[in-house]
PDB file of C-alpha atoms in Angstrom:
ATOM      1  CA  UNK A1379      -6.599 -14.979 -20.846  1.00 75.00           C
ATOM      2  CA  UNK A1380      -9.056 -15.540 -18.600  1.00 81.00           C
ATOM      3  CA  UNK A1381      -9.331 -18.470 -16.876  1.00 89.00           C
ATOM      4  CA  UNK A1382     -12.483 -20.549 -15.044  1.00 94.00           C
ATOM      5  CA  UNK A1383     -12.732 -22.478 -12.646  1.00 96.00           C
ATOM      6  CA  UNK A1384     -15.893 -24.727 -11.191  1.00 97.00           C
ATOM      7  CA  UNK A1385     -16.312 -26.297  -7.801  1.00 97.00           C
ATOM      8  CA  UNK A1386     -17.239 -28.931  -6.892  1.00 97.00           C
ATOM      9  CA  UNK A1387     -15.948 -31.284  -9.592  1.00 96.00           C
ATOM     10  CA  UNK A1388     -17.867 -33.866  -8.650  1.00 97.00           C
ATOM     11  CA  UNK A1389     -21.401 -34.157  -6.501  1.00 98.00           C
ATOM     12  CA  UNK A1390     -23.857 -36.296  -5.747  1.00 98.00           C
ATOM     13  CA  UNK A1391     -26.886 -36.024  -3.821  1.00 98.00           C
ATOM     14  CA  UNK A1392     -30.024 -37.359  -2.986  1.00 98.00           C
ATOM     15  CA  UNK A1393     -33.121 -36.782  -4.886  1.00 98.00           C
ATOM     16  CA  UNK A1394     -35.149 -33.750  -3.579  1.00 98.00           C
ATOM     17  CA  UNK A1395     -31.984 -31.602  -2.429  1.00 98.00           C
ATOM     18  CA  UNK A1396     -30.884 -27.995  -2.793  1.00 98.00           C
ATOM     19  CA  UNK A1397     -28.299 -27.855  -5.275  1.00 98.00           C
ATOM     20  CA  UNK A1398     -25.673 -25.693  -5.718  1.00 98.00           C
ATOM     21  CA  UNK A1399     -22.578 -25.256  -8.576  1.00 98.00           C
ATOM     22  CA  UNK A1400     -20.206 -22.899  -8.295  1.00 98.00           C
ATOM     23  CA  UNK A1401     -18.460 -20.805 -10.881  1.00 98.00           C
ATOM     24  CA  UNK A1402     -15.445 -18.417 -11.179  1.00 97.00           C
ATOM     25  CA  UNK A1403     -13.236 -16.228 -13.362  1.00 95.00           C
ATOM     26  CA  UNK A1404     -10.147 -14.096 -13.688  1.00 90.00           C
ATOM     27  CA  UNK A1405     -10.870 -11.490 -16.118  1.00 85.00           C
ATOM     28  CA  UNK A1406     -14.198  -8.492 -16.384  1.00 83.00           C
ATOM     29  CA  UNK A1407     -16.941 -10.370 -19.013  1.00 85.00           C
ATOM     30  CA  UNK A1408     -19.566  -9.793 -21.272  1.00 83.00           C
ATOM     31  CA  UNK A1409     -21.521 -12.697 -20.770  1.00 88.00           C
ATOM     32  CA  UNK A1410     -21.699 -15.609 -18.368  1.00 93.00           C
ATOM     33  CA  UNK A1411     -22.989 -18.997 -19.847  1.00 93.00           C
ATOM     34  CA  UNK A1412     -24.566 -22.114 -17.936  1.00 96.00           C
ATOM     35  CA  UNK A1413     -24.256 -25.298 -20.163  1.00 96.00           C
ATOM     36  CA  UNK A1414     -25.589 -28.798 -19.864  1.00 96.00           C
ATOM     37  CA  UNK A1415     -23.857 -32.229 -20.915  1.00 95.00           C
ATOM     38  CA  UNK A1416     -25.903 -35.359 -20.908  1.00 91.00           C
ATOM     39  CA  UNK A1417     -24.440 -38.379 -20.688  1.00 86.00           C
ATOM     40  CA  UNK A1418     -24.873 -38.912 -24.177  1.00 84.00           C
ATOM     41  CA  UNK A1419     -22.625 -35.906 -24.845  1.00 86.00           C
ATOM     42  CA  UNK A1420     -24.451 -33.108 -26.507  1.00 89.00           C
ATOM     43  CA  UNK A1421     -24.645 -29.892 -24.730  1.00 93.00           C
ATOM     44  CA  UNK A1422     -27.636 -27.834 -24.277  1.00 92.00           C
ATOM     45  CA  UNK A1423     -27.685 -23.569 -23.473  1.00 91.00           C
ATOM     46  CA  UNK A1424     -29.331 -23.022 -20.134  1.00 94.00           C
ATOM     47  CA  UNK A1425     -28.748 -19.718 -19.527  1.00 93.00           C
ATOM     48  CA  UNK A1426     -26.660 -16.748 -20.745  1.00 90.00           C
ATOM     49  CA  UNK A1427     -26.365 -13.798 -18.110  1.00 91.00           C
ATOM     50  CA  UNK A1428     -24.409 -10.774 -17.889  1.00 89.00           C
ATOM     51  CA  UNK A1429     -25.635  -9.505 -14.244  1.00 92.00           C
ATOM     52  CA  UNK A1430     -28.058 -10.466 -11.643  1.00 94.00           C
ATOM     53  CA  UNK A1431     -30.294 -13.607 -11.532  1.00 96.00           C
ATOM     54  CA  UNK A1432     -32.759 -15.678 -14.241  1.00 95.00           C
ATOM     55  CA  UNK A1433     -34.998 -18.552 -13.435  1.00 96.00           C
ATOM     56  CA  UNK A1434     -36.493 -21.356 -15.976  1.00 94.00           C
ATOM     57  CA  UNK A1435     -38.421 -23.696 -13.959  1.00 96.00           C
ATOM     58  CA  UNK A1436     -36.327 -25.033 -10.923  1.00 97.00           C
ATOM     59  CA  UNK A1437     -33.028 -23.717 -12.326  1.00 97.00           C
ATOM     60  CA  UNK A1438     -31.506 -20.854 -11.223  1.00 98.00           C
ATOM     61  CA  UNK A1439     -28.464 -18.729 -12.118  1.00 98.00           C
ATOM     62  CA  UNK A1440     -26.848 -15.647 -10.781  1.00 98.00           C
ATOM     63  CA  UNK A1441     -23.960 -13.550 -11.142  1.00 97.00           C
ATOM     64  CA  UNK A1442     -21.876 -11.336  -9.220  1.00 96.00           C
ATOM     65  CA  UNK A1443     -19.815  -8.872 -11.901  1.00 93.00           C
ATOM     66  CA  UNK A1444     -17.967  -7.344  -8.787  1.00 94.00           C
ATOM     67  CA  UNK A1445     -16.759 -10.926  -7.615  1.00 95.00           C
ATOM     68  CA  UNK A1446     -16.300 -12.681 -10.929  1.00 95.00           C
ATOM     69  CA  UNK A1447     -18.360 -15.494  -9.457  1.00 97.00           C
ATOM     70  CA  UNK A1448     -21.438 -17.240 -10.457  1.00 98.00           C
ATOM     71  CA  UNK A1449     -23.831 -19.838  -9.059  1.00 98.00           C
ATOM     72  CA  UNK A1450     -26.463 -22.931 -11.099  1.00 98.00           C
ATOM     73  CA  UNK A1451     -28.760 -23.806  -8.046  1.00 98.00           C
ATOM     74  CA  UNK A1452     -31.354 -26.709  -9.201  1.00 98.00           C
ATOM     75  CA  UNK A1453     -34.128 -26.907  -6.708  1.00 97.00           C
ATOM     76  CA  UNK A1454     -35.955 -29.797  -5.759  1.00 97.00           C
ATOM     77  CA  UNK A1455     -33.946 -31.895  -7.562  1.00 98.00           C
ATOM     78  CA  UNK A1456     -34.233 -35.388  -9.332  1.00 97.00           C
ATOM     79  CA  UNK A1457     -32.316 -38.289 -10.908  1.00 97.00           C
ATOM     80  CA  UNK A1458     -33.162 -36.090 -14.788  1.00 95.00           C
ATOM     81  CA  UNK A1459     -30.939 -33.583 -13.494  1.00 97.00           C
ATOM     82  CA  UNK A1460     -27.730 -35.889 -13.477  1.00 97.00           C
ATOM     83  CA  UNK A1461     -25.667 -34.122 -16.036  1.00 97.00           C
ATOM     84  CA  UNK A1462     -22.385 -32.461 -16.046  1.00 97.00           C
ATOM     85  CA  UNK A1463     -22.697 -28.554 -15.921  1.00 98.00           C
ATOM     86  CA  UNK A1464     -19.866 -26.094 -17.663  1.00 97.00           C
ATOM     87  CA  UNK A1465     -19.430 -22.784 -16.848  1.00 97.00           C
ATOM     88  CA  UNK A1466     -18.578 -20.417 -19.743  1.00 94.00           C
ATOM     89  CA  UNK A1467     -17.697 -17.295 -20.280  1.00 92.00           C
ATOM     90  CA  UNK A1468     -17.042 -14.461 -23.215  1.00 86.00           C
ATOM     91  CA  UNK A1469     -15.131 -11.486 -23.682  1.00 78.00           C
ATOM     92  CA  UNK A1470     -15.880  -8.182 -25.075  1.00 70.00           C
ATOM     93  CA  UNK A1471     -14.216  -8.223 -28.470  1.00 62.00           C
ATOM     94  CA  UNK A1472     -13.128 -11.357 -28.342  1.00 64.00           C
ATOM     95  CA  UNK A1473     -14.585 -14.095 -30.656  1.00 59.00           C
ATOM     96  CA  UNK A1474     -14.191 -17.490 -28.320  1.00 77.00           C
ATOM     97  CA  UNK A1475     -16.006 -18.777 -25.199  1.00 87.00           C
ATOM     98  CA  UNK A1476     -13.068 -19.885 -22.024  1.00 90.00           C
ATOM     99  CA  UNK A1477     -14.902 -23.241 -20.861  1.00 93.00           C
ATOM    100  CA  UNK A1478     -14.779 -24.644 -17.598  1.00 95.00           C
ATOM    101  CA  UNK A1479     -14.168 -28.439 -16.706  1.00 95.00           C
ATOM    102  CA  UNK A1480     -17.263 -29.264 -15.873  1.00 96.00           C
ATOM    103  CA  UNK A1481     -19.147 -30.094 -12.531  1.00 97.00           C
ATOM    104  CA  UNK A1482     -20.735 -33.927 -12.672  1.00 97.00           C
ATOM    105  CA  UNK A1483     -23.943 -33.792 -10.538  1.00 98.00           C
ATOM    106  CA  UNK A1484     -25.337 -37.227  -9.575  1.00 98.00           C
ATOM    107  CA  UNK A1485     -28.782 -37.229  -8.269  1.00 98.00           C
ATOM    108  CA  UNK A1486     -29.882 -40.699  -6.549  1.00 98.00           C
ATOM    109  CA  UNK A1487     -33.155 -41.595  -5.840  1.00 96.00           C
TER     110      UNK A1487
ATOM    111  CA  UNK B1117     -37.130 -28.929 -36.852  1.00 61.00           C
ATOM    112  CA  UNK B1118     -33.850 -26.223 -36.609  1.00 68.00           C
ATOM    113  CA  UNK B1119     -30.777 -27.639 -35.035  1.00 91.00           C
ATOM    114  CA  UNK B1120     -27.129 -28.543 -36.057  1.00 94.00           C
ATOM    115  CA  UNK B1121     -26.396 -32.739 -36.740  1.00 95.00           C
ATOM    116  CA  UNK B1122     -23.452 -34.026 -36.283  1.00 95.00           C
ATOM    117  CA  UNK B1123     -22.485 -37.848 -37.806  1.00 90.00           C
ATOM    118  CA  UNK B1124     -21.879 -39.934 -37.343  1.00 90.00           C
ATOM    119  CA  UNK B1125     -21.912 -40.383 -33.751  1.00 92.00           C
ATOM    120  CA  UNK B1126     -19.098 -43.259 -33.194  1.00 94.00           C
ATOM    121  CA  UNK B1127     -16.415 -43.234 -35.721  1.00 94.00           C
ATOM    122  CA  UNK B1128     -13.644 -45.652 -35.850  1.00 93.00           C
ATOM    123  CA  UNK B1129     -10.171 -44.991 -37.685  1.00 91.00           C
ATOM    124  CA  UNK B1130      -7.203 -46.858 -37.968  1.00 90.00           C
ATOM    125  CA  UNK B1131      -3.690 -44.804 -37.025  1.00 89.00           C
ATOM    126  CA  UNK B1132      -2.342 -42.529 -39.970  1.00 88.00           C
ATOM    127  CA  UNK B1133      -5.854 -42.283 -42.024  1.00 91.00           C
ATOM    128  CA  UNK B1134      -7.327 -39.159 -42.167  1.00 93.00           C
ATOM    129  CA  UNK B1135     -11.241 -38.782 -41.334  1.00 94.00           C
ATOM    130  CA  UNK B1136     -13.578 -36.049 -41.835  1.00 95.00           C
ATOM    131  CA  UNK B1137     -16.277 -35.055 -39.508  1.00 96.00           C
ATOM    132  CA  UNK B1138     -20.017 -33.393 -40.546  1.00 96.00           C
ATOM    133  CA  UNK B1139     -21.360 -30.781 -39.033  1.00 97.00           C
ATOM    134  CA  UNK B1140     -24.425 -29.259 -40.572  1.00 97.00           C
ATOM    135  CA  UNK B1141     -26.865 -26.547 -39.460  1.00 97.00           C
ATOM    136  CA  UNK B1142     -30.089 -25.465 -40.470  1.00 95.00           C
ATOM    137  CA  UNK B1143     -30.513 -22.259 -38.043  1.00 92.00           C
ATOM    138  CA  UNK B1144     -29.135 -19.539 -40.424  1.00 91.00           C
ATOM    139  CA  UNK B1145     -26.528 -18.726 -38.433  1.00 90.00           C
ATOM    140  CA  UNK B1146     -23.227 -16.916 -39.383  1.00 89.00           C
ATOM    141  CA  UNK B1147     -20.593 -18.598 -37.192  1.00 89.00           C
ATOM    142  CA  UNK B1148     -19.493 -22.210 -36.886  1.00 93.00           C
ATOM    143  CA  UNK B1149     -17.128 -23.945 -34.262  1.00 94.00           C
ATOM    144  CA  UNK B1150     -15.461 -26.688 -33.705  1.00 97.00           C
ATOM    145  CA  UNK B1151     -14.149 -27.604 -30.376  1.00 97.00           C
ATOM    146  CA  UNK B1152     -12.562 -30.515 -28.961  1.00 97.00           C
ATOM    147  CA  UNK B1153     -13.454 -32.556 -25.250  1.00 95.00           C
ATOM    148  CA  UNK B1154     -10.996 -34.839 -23.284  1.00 94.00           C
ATOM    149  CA  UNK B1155     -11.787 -36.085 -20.162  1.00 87.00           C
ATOM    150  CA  UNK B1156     -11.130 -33.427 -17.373  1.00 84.00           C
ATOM    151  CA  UNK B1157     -11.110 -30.734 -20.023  1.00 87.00           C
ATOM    152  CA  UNK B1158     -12.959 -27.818 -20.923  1.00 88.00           C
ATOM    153  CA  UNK B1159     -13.508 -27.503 -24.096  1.00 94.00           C
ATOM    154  CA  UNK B1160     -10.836 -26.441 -26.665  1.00 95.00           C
ATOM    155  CA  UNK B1161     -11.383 -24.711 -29.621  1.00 94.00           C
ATOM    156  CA  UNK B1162     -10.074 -25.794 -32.674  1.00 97.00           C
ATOM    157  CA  UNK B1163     -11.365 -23.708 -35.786  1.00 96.00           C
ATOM    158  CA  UNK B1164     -14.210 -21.467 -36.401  1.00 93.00           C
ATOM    159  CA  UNK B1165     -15.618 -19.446 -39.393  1.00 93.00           C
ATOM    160  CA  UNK B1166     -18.101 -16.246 -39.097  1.00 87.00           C
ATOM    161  CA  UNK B1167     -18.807 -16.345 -42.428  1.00 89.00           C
ATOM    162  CA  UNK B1168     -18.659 -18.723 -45.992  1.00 93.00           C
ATOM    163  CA  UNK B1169     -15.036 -19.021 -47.390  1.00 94.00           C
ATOM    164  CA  UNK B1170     -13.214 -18.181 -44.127  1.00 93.00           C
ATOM    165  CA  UNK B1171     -12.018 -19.608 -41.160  1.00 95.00           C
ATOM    166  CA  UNK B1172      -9.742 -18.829 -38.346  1.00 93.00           C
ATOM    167  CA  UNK B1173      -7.417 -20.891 -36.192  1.00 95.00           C
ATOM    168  CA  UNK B1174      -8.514 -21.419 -32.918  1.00 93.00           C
ATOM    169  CA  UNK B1175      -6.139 -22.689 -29.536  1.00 91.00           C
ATOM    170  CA  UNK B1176      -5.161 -26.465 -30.870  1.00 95.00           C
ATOM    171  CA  UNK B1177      -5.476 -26.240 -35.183  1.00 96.00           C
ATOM    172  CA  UNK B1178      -2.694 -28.518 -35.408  1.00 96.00           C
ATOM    173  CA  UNK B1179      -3.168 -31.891 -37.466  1.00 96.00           C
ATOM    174  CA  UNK B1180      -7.063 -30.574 -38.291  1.00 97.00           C
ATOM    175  CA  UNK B1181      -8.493 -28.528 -41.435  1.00 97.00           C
ATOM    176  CA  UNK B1182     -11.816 -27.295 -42.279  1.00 98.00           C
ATOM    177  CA  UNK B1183     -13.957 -26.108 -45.330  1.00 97.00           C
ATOM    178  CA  UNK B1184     -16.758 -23.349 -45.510  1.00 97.00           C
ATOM    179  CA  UNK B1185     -18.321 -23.773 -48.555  1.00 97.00           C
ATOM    180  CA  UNK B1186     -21.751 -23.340 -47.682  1.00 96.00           C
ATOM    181  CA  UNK B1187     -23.207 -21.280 -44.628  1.00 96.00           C
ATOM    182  CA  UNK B1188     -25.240 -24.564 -43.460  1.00 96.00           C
ATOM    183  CA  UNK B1189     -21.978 -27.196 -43.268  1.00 97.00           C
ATOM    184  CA  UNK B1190     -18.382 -26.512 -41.610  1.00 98.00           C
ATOM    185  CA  UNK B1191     -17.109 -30.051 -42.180  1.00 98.00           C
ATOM    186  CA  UNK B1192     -13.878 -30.944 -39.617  1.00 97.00           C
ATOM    187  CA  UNK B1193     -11.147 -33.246 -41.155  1.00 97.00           C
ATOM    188  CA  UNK B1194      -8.995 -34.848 -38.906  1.00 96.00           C
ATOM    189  CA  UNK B1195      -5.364 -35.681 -40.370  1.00 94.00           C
ATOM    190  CA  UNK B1196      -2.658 -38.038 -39.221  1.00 89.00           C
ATOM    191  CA  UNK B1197      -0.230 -35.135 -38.464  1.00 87.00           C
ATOM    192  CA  UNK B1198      -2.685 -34.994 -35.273  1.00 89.00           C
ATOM    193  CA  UNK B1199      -0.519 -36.764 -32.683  1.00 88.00           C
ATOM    194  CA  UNK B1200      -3.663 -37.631 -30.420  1.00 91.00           C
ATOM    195  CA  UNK B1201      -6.818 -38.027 -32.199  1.00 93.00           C
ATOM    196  CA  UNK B1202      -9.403 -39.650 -29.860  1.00 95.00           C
ATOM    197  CA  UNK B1203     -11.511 -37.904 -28.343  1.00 95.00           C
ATOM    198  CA  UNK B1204     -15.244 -36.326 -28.321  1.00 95.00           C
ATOM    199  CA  UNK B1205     -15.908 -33.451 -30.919  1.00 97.00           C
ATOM    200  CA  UNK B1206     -18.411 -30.800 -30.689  1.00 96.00           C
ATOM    201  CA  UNK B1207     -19.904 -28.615 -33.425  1.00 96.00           C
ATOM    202  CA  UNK B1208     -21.455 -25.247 -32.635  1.00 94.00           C
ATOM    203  CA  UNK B1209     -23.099 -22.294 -34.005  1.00 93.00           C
ATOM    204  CA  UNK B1210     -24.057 -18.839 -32.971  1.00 88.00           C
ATOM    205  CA  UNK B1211     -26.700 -16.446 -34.606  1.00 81.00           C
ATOM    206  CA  UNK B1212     -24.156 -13.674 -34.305  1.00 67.00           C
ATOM    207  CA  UNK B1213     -20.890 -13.135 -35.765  1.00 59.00           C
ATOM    208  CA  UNK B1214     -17.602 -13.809 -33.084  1.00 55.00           C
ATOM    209  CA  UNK B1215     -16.992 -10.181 -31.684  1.00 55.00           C
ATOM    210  CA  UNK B1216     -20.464  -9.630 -31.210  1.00 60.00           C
ATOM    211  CA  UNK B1217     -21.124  -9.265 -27.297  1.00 57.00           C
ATOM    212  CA  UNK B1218     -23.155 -12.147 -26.189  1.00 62.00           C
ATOM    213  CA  UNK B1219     -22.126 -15.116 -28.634  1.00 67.00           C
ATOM    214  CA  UNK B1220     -24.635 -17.551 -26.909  1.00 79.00           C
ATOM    215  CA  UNK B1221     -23.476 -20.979 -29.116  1.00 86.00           C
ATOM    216  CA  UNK B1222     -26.093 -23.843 -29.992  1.00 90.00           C
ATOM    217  CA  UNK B1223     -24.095 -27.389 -30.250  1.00 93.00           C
ATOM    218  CA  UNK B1224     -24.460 -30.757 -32.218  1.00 94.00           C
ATOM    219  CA  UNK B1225     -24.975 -33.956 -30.443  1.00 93.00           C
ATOM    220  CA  UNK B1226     -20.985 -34.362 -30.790  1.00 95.00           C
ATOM    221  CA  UNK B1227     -18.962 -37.125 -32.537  1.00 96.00           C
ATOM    222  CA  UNK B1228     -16.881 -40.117 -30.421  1.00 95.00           C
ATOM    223  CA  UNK B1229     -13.906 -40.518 -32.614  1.00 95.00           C
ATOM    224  CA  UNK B1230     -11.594 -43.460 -31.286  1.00 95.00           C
ATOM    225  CA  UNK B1231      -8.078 -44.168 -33.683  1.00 91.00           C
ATOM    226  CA  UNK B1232      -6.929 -47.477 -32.843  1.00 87.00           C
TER     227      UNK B1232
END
């Protein structure tokens, strides 16, 4: 089974930083997902990757297959962006997504 | 608009009643999850269905059952054999069948279910 992990749990930081969520995992993968929570609850796809690097906007995600690690960075960022951000991850052949626990990102002003 | 609803949002239950959750999409899309969130969790999985009229177990099925009738609705009952029922519930869909290699999943807004 493979199993994910996210660091930091928790982070906050002031409006206008560099910011950067880390993600890893155990077992070889087909795809790599980045998920957001608002505080509401619902949960919104921001990317899906299986190698290398995609940008929307001021997001950006990479992937390293070789080190079963991945990265969310969220440039220039603002108080919008305080979410919590799960790390997921499928398997070839295998029907279910192994979720994360989450990083909460606070973003003052 | 597309998207999958979930409702209601809040739901209250007294102990030892069972309650049914909706989940409805109107993407066209084969597969349907459910999945349960506790605080400090990731999610769980708790049933899914690829296509109408059947549905597989997923890691915690005990004390919940679910219907396929139609491809648009995967409707989540919650039983009193489940020994701790409060918590946040999340429907899902994916354009592909499970098995498939990307399985990128679109969720509902989620239902707050609290059993006093």
């Amino acid at each position: 089974k493979n199993e994910v992990e996210q660091s930091p749990q928790n982070l906050t930081a002031q409006e206008g930083e560099f910011i950067t969520i880390n993600c890893s995992y155990s077992v070889g993968i087909s795809a790599l997902h980045w998920l957001q929570q608002h505080p509401g609850g619902g949960i919104v796809s921001l990317f899906m990757l299986s190698s290398g690097k995609k940008k929307h906007g001021r997001l950006i995600a990479t992937i390293n297959i070789q080190e079963k690690h991945s990265s969310l960075h969220i440039t220039a960022s603002h108080p919008r962006d305080s979410a919590v951000y799960i790390c997921a991850v499928s398997n070839f052949g295998n029907e279910k997504l192994t979720f994360g626990t989450g990083t909460r990102l606070t973003i003052i002003p | 608009d597309g998207g999958i609803t979930q409702s209601p949002k809040y739901l209250f239950r007294k102990e030892g009643q069972n309650v049914t959750l909706s989940c409805e999409q109107n993407l066209n899309h084969d597969a349907m999850y459910w999945y349960r969130q506790d605080p400090g969790q990731g999610l769980r999985l708790i049933y899914y269905s690829q296509i109408v009229n059947d549905f597989q177990k997923g890691d915690i099925a005990e004390g919940y059952s679910v219907s396929r009738e139609k491809k648009e609705s995967f409707p989540l009952t919650v039983t009193s054999a489940q020994k701790n029922p409060t918590a946040f519930y999340l429907c899902a869909s994916s354009i592909d069948p499970p098995g498939r290699i990307y399985n990128e999943q679109f969720f509902g807004p989620g239902t707050r279910l609290t059993v006093l």
